[in-house]
Tab-separated table of C-alpha atoms in Angstrom:
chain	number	residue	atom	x	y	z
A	715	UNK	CA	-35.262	19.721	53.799
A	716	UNK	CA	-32.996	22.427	55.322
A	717	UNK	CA	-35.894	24.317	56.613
A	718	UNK	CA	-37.438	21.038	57.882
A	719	UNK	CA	-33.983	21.310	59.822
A	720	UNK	CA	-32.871	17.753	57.875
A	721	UNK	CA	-30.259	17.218	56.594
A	722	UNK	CA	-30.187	15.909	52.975
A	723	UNK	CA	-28.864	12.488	52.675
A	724	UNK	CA	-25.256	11.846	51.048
A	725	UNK	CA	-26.969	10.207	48.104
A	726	UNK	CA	-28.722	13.139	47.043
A	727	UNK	CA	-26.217	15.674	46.790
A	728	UNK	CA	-23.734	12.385	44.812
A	729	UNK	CA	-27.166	12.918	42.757
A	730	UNK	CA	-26.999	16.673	42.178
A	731	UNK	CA	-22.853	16.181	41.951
A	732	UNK	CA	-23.727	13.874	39.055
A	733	UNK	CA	-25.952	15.878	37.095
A	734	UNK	CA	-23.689	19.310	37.567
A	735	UNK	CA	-21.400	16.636	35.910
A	736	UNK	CA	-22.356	15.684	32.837
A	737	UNK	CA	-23.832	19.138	31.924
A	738	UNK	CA	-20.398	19.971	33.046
A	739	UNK	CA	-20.904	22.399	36.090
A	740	UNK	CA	-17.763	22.112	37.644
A	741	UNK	CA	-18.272	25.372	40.232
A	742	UNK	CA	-22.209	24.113	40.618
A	743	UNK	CA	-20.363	20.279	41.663
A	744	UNK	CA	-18.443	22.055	44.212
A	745	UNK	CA	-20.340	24.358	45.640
A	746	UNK	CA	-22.699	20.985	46.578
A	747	UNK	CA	-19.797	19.290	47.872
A	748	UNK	CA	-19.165	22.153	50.379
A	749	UNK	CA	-22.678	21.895	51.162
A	750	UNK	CA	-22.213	18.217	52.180
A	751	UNK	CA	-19.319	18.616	54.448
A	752	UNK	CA	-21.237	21.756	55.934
A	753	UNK	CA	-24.104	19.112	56.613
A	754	UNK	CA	-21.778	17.082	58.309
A	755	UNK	CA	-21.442	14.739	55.800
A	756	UNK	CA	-18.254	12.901	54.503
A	757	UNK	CA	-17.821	12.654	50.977
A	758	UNK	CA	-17.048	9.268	49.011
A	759	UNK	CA	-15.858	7.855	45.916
A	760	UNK	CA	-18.591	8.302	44.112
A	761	UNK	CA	-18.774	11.760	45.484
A	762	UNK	CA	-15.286	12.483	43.936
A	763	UNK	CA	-15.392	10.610	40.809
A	764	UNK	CA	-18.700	12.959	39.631
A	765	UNK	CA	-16.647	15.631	40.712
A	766	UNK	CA	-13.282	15.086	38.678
A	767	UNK	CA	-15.923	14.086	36.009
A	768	UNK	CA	-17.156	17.672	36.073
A	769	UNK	CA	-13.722	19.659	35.577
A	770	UNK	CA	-13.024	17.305	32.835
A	771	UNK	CA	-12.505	20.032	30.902
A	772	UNK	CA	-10.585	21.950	33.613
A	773	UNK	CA	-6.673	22.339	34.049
A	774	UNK	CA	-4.769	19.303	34.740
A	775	UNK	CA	-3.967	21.311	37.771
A	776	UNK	CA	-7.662	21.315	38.579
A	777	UNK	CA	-7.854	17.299	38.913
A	778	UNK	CA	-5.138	17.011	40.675
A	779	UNK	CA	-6.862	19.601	43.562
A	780	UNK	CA	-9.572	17.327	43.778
A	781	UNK	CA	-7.273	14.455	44.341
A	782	UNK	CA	-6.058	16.145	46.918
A	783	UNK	CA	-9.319	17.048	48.866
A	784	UNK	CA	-9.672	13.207	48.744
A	785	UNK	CA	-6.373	12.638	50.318
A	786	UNK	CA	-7.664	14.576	53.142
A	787	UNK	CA	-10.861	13.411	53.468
A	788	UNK	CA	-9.277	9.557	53.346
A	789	UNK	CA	-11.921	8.772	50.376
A	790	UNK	CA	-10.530	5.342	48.737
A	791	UNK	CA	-9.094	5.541	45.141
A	792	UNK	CA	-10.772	3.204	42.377
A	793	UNK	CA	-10.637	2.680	38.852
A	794	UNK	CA	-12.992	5.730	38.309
A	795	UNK	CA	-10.680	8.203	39.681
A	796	UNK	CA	-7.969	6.853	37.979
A	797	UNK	CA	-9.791	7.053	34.387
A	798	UNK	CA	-10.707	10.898	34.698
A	799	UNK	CA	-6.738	11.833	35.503
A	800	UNK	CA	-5.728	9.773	32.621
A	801	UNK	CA	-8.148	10.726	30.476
A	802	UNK	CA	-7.354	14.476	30.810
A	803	UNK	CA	-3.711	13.410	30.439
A	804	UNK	CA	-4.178	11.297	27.387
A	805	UNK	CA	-6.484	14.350	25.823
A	806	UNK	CA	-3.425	16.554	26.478
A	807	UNK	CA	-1.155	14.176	25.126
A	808	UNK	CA	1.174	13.525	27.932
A	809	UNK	CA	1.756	9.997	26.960
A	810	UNK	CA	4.656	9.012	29.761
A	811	UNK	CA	2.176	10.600	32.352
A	812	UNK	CA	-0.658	8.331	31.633
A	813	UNK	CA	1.987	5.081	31.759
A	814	UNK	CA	3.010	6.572	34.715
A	815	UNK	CA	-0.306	6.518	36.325
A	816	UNK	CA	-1.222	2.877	34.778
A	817	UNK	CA	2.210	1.669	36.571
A	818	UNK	CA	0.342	3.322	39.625
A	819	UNK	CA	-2.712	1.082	39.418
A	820	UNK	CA	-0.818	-1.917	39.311
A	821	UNK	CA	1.055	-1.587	42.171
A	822	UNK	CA	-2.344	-0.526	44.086
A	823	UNK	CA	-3.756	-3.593	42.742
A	824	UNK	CA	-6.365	-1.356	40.991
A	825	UNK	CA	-7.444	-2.965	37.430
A	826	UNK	CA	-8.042	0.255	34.744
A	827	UNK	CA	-10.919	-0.095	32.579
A	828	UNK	CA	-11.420	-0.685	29.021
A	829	UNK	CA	-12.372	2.500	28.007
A	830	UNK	CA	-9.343	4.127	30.056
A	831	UNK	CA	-6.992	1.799	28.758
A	832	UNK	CA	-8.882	2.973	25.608
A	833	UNK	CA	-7.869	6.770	25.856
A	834	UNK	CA	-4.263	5.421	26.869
A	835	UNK	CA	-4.004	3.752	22.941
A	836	UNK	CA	-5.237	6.660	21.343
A	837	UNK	CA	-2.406	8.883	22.813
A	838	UNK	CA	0.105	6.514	22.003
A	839	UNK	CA	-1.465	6.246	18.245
A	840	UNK	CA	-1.978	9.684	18.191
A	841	UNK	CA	1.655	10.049	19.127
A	842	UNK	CA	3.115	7.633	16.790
A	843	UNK	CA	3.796	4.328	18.930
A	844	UNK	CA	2.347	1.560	17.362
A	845	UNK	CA	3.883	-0.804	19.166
A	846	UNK	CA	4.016	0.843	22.619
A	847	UNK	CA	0.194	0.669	22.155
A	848	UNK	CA	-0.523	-2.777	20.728
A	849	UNK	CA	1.972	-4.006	23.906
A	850	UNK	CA	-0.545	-2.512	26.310
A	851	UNK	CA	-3.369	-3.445	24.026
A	852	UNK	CA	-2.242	-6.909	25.070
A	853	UNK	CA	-1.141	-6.426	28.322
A	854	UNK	CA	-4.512	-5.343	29.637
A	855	UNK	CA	-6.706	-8.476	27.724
A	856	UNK	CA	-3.909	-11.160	28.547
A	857	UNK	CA	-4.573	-9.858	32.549
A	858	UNK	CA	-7.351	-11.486	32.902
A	859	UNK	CA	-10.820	-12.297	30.932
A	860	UNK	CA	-11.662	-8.295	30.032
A	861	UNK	CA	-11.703	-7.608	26.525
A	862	UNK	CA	-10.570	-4.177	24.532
A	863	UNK	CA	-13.362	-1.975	22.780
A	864	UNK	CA	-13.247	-2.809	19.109
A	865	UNK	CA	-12.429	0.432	18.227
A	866	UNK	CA	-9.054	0.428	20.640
A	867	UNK	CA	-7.884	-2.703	18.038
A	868	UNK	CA	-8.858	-0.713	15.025
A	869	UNK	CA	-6.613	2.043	16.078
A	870	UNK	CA	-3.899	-0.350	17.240
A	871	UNK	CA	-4.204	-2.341	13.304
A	872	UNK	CA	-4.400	0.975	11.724
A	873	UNK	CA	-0.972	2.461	13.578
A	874	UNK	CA	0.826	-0.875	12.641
A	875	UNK	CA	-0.210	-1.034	9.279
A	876	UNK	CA	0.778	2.913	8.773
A	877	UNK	CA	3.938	1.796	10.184
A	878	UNK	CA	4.386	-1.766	8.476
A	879	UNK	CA	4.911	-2.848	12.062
A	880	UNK	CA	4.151	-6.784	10.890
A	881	UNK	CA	3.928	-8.661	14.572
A	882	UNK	CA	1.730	-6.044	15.612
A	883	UNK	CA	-0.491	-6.117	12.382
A	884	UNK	CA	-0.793	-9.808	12.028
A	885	UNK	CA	-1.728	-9.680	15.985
A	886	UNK	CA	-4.437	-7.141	15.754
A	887	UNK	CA	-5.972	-8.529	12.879
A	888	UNK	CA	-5.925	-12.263	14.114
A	889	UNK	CA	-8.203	-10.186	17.189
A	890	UNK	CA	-10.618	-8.423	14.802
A	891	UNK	CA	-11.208	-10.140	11.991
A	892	UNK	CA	-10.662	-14.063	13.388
A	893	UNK	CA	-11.309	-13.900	17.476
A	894	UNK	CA	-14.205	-10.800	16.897
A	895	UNK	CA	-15.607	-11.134	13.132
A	896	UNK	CA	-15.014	-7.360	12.487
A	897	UNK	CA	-15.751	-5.967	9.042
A	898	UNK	CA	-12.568	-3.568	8.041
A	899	UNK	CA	-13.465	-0.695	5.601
A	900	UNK	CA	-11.593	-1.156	2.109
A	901	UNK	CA	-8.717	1.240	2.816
A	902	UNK	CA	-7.842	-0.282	6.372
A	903	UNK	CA	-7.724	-3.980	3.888
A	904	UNK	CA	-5.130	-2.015	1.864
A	905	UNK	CA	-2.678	-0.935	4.042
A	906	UNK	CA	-3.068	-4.253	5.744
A	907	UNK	CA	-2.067	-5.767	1.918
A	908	UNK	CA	1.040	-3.214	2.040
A	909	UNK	CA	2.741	-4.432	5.430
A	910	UNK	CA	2.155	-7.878	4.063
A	911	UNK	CA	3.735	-7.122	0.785
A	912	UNK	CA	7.077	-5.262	2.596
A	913	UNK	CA	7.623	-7.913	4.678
A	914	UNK	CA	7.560	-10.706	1.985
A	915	UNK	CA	4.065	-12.584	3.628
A	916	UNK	CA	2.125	-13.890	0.573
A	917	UNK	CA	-0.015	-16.115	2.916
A	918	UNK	CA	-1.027	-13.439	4.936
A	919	UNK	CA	-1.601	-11.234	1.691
A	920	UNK	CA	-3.750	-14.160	0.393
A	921	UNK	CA	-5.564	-14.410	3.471
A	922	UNK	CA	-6.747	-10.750	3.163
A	923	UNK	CA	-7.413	-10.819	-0.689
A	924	UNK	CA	-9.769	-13.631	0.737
A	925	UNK	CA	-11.685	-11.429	3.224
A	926	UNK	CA	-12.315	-8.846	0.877
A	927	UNK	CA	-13.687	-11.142	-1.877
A	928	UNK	CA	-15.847	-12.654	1.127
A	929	UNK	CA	-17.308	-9.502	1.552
A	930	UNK	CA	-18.058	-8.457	-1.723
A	931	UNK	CA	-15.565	-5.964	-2.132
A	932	UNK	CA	-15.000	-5.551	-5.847
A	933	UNK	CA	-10.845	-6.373	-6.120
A	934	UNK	CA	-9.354	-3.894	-8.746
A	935	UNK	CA	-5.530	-3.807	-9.737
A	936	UNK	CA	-4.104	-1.927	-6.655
A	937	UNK	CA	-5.120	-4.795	-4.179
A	938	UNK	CA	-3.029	-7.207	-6.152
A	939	UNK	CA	-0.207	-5.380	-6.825
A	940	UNK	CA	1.107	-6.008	-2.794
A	941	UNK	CA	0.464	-9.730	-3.210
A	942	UNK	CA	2.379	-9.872	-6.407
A	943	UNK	CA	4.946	-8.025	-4.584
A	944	UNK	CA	4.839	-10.449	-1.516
A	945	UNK	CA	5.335	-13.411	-3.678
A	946	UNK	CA	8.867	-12.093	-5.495
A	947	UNK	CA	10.034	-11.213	-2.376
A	948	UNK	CA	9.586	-13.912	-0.522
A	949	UNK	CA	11.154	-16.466	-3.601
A	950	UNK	CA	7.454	-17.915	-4.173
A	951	UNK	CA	7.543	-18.335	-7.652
A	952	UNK	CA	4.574	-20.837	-7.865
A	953	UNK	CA	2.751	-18.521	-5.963
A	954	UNK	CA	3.533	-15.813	-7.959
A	955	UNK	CA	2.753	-16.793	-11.156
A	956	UNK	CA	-0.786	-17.908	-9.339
A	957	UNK	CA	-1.351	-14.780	-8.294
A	958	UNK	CA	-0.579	-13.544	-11.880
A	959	UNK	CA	-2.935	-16.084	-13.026
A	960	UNK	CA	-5.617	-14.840	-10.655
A	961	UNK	CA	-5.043	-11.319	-11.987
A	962	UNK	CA	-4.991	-12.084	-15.249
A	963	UNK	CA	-8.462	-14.059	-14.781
A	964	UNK	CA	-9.742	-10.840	-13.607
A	965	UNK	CA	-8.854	-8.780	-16.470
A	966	UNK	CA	-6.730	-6.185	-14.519
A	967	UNK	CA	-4.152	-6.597	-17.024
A	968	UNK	CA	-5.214	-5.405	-20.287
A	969	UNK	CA	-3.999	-1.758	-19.503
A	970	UNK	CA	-1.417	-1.808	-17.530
A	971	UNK	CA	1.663	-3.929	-16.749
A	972	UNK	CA	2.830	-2.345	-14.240
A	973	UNK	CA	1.327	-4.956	-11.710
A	974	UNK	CA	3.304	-7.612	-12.755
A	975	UNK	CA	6.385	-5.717	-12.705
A	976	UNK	CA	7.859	-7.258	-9.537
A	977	UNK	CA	7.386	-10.406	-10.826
A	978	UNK	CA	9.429	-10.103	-14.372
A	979	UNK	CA	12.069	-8.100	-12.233
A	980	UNK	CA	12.366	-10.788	-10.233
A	981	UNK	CA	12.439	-13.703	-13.342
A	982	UNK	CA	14.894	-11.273	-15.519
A	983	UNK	CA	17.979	-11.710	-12.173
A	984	UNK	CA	19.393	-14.344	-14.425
A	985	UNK	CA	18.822	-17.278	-17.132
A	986	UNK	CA	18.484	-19.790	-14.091
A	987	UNK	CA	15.704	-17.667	-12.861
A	988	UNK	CA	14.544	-17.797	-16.417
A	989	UNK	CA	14.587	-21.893	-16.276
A	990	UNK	CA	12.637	-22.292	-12.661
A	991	UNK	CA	10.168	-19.630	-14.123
A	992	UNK	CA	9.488	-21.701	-17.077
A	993	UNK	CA	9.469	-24.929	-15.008
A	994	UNK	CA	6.860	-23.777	-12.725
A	995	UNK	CA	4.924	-22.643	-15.978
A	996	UNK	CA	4.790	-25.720	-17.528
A	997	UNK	CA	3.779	-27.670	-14.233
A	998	UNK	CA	1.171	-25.795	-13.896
A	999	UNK	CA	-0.326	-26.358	-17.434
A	1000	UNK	CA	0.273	-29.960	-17.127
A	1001	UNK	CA	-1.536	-29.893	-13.347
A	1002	UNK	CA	-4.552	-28.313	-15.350
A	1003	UNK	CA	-4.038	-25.032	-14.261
A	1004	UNK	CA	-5.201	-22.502	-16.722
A	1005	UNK	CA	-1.993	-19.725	-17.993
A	1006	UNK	CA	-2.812	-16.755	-19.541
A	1007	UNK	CA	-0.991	-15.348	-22.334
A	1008	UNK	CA	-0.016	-12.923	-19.762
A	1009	UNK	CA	2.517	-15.121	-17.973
A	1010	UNK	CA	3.535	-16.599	-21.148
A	1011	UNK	CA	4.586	-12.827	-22.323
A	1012	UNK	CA	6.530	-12.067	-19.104
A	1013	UNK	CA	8.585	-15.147	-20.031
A	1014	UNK	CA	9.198	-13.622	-22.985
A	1015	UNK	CA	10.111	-10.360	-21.862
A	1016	UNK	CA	12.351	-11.823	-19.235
A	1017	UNK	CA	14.425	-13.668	-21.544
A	1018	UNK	CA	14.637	-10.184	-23.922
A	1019	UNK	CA	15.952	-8.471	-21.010
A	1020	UNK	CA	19.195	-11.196	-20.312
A	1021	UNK	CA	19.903	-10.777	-24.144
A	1022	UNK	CA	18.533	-14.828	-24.528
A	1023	UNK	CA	17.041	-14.080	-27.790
A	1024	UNK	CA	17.005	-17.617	-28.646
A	1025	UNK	CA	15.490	-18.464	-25.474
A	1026	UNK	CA	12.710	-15.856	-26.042
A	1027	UNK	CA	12.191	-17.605	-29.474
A	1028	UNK	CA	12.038	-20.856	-28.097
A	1029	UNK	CA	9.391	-19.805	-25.371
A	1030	UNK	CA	7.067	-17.852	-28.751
A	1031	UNK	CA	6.702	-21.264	-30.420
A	1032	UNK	CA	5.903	-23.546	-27.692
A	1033	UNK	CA	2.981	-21.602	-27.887
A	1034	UNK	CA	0.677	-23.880	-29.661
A	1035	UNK	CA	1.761	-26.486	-27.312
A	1036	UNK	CA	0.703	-24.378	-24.257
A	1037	UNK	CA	-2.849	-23.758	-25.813
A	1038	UNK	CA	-1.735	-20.213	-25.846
A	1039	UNK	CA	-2.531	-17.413	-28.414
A	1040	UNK	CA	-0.098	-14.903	-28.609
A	1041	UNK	CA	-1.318	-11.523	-28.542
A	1042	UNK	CA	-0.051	-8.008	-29.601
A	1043	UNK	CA	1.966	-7.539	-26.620
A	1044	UNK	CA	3.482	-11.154	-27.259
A	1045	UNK	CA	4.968	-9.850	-30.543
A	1046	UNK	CA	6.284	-6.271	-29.082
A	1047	UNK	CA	8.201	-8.540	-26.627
A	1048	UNK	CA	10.035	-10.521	-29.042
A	1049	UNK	CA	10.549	-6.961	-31.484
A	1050	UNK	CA	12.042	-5.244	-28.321
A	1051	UNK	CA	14.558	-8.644	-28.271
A	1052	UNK	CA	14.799	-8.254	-32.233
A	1053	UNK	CA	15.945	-4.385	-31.936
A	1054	UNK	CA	18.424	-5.062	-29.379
A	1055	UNK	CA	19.883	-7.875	-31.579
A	1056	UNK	CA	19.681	-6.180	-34.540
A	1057	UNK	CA	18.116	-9.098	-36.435
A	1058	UNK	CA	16.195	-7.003	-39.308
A	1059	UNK	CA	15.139	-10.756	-41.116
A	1060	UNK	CA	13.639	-11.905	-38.128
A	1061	UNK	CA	11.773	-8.914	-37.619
A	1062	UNK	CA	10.008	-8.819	-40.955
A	1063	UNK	CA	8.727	-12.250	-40.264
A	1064	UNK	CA	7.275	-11.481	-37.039
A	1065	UNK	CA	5.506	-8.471	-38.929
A	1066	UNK	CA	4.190	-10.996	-41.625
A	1067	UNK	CA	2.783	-13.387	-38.565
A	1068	UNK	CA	1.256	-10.492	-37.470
A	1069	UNK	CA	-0.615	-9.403	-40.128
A	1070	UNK	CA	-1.243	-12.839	-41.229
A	1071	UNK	CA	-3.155	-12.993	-37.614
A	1072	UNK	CA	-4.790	-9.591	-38.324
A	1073	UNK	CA	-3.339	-7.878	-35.833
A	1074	UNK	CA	-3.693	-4.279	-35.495
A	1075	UNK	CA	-0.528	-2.288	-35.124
A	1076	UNK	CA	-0.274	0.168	-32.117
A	1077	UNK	CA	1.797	3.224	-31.956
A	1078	UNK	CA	4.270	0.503	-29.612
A	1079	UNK	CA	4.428	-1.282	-32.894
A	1080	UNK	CA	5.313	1.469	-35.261
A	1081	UNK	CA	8.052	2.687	-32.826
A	1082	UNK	CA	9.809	-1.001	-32.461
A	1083	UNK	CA	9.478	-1.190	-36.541
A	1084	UNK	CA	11.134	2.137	-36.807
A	1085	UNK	CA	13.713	1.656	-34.351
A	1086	UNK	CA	14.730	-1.890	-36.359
A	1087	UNK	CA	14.739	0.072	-39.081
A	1088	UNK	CA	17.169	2.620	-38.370
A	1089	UNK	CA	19.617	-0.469	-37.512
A	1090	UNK	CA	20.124	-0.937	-41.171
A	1091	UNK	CA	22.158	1.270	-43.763
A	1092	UNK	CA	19.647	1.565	-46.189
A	1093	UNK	CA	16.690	3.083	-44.444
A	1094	UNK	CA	14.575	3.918	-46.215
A	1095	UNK	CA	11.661	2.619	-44.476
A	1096	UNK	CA	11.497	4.476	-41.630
A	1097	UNK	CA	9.872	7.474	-43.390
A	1098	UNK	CA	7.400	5.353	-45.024
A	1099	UNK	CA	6.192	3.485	-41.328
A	1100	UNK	CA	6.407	7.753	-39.837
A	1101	UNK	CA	3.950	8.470	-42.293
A	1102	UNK	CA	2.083	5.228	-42.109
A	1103	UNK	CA	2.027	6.002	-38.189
A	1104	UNK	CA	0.627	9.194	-38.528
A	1105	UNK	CA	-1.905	8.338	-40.732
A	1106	UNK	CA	-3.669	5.759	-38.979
A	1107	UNK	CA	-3.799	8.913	-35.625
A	1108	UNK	CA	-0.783	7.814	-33.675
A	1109	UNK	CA	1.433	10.784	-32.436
A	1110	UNK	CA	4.918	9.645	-32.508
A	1111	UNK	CA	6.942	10.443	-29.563
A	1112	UNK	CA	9.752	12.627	-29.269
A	1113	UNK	CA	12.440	9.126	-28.397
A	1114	UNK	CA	10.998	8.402	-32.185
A	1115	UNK	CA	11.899	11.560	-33.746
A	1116	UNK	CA	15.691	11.335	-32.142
A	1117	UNK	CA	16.230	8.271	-32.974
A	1118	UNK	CA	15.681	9.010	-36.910
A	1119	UNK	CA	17.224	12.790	-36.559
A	1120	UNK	CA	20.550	10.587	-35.061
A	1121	UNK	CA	20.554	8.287	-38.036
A	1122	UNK	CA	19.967	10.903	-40.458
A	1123	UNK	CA	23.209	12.693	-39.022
A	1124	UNK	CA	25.458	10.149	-39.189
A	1125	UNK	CA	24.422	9.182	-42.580
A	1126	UNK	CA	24.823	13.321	-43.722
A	1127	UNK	CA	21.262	13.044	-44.646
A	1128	UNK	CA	19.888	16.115	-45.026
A	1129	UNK	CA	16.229	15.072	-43.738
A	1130	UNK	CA	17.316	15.198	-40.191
A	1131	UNK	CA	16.610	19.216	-40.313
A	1132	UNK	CA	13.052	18.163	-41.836
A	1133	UNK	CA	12.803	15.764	-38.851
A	1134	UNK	CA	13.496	18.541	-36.409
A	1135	UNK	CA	11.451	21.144	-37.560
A	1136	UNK	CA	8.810	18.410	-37.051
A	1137	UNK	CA	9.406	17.636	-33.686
A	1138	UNK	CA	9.316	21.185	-32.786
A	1139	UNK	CA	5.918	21.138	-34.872
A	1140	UNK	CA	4.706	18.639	-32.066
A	1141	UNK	CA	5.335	20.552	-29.442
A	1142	UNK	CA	8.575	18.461	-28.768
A	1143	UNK	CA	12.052	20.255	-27.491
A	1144	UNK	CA	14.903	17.995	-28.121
A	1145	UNK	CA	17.434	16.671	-25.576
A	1146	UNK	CA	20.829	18.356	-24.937
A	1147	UNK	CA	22.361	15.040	-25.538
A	1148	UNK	CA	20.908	14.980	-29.077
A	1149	UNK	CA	21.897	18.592	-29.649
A	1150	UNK	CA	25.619	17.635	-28.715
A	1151	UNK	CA	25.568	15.200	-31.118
A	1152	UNK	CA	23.919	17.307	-34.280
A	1153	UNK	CA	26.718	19.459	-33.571
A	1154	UNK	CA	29.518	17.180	-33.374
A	1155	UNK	CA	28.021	15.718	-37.094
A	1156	UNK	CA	26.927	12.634	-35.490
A	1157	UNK	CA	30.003	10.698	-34.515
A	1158	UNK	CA	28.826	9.423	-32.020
A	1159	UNK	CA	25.601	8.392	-32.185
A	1160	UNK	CA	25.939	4.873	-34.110
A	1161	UNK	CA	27.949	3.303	-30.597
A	1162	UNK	CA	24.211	5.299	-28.712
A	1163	UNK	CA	21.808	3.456	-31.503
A	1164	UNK	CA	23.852	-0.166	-31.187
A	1165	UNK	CA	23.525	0.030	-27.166
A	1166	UNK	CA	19.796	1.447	-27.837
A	1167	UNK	CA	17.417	-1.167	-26.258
C-alpha cells in the first residue's frame, strides 16, 4: 500500500495494534503506532486501549506513558483504558491505587466493567478486606442493572466466611446460591456453617445443612457440629435438641461425643437449665417427635455434672416411659454420678442391670468400677476387676493405675510398689503429683480421691 503511495487506513494498523497485543508485542504495537502518526493519521481509543493491552506486562511506569501520549493526542478516555491501569495495579497489589482510579471514573461519569471491578475484588481479597470488597461488590450491581461475574461473589463469600464477617456472608450467599442458583464446593458449605455457628445463626446454619443435603452431599459429623454450636449459643434449646435428634438419626454419634458437647455445656450452667432441657424433651416425645437415647444420656450427664444425683436417677427410670432403651453409655453416665457420690450400693445395682441386659463392659466401664471401688476401705475388688480388665484385652490407663497406687499408699499397702512397677511395664511414667504424694506416705491423697470426679 506504501509503494502504491496509499496510505493504510486507521483500521488496519488498530488491526495489527491488536494482534501485537494479545501475543503481547508491546515494541511491535508501537512501532505501528508511530507508523500511523507518520501516515498522518490520528490515533483513537481503540488505538490506545490495544496498546496499554500490549505492555500489560510492562512497568506501571510504562502505562502510564501511554496515557500520556493520549493526553497529547486528545484521544477520549473510556472504560477500556481505565481497566488495563487498574488491572496492572490490582496485579501489583496496590489496592488504594485502584480505589483511587475507580473514584476517578465516577467523577468522569465513566461506568468500570465487570471484569475490572473483578480484578479490583481480588486485590482487596487477596489483601485481606472482606468487607472493603463485598462494599464495592455491591456498589457496582446496586448502580444500575450490570451484574458481577460469579466468580467475583465466590471470592467475596469465601473472604467473609475466612473472616466470619456474617453481613457480608449472609449477603453473598443470598446472591449465589438464592438470586444465581450457584453450586458451592463442600469446603466453601463449611466455612459458610462456621460463620453461622460464631455468630449464634441456627436458621442460617439450617438453611445450608439444607443445600448440601439438596445436592447430595453426604453430611458427616463435622457439618453438624457448627449447627449444634449455633443452637447453644443462640439459647435455642428446641432447636438444639432437634438438631441432636437429626444427628443422632444419622448415626454420627456412636463414636464420638464430642459433637454434642456444646449442647450438654450449655444444659450443665445450672439445675434450671436442667428443668427447660427436660421440658423441651418431653414435648417433643409427646408432639411425636422421635428422641434418641442420645439426648436422653446428655440429660443424664448434665444432671451428673451439677452433683443432682437424684435428678440423674429420676431422668434413668422415666426411661420406659420415654420408649427409650438405655444403652452402655446411659449406665457410664449415672456410674460417673455414682463415683462422685460415693454411693458403692447403688453402683452394684447398676452393674447387676447391666448384666441382667447383657451388656458388654468396655474398658470406660472397668475404670468407673475401679474408681468406686477404691472409695471404700475394704478394697479388695479393685485387683480382681484390673485383672478381669486385662483379660478380656483392655489396656488400663495410666489415671487407673494412680488412682489404685494412691489408695494403696494411704492404706500402707504394700501392693502399690507392685502397681508401679506395672505401670512402668506399660510404658506409663507417673505424674510428679503422684510421686509427691508416695513420698509424703500418702497423706494427702484421700481429700484428691473424695474430690476425684
Amino acid at each position: 500500500m506504501k509503494q502504491g503511495q496509499s496510505s493504510p487506513p486507521r483500521s488496519l494498523h488498530n488491526d495489527l495494534i491488536h494482534v501485537c497485543a494479545v501475543v503481547g508485542l508491546p515494541t511491535e504495537a508501537r512501532a505501528f503506532l508511530q507508523d500511523m502518526q507518520m501516515m498522518g493519521e490520528e490515533p483513537d481509543t481503540q488505538t490506545f486501549d490495544s496498546l496499554l493491552h500490549a505492555e500489560r506486562f510492562s512497568d506501571t511506569r510504562v502505562l502510564y506513558e501511554v496515557v500520556d501520549m493520549m493526553r497529547k493526542t486528545n484521544t477520549g478516555t473510556d472504560d477500556r483504558i481505565f481497566h488495563h491501569i487498574i488491572k496492572r495495579n490490582a496485579f501489583q497489589g496496590q489496592v488504594e491505587m485502584c480505589l483511587q482510579l475507580l473514584s476517578i471514573m465516577e467523577t468522569m461519569k465513566i461506568e468500570p466493567s465487570a471484569s475490572t471491578v473483578h480484578h479490583v475484588i481480588k486485590v482487596m481479597v487477596n489483601n485481606e478486606l472482606p468487607r472493603l470488597a463485598w462494599e464495592v461488590a455491591l456498589a457496582f450491581e446496586d448502580a444500575g442493572s450490570r451484574r458481577l461475574q460469579t466468580e467475583s461473589w465466590l471470592n467475596c463469600l469465601e473472604a467473609c466466611a475466612d473472616s466470619l464477617f456474617l453481613e457480608g456472608t449472609l449477603s453473598c450467599w443470598q446472591k449465589l446460591t438464592k438470586d444465581r442458583g450457584v453450586v458451592l464446593h463442600e469446603g466453601l458449605y463449611l466455612k459458610v456453617l462456621n460463620t453461622a455457628s460464631r455468630h449464634a445463626q441456627p436458621t442460617f446454619a439450617f438453611e445450608v445443612l439444607d443445600s448440601m443435603e439438596a445436592l447430595g452431599i453426604a453430611l458427616d459429623e463435622h457439618h453438624f457440629s457448627p449447627l449444634l454450636e449455633a443452637c447453644c449459643k443462640d439459647g435455642q434449646l428446641v432447636e438444639a435438641f432437634t438438631a441432636l435428634e437429626l444427628i443422632a438419626s444419622k448415626g454420627l454419634l456412636e463414636s464420638s461425643s464430642e459433637i454434642s458437647r456444646p449442647l450438654l455445656d450449655f444444659v450443665a450452667a445450672g439445675s434450671n437449665s436442667v428443668d427447660d432441657a427436660w421440658d423441651i424433651f418431653e414435648q417433643l416425645h409427646r408432639d411425636g417427635h422421635g428422641v434418641s437415647v442420645t439426648s436422653f444420656n446428655l440429660l443424664i450427664e448434665a444432671s451428673v455434672r451439677i452433683n443432682d444425683l437424684p435428678r440423674a436417677l429420676g431422668i434413668f427410670q422415666a426411661a420406659d416411659t420415654l420408649d427409650i432403651t438405655p444403652n452402655i453409655e446411659t449406665y457410664h453416665a449415672l456410674l460417673s454420678g455414682v463415683v462422685r457420690a460415693g454411693h458403692h450400693e447403688l453402683g452394684r445395682e447398676l452393674v447387676q442391670e447391666m448384666q441382667a441386659a447383657a451388656m458388654a463392659f468396655t474398658s470406660k466401664t472397668y475404670r468407673l468400677l475401679i474408681s468406686l471401688s477404691l472409695h471404700r476401705d475394704n478394697y479388695e475388688e479393685v485387683f480382681f476387676l484390673l485383672e478381669e480388665m486385662k483379660r478380656k484385652g483392655f489396656r488400663p490407663g495410666v489415671g487407673v493405675y494412680e488412682e489404685i497406687i494412691g489408695k494403696c499408699v494411704v492404706k500402707n499397702d504394700a501392693r502399690w510398689r507392685l502397681a508401679v512397677s506395672e505401670a512402668k511395664q506399660q510404658g506409663y511414667k507417673l505424674s510428679d503429683s503422684l510421686q509427691a504424694l508416695i513420698n509424703a506416705g500418702g497423706k494427702e491423697f484421700e481429700q484428691a480421691l473424695s474430690e476425684k470426679t
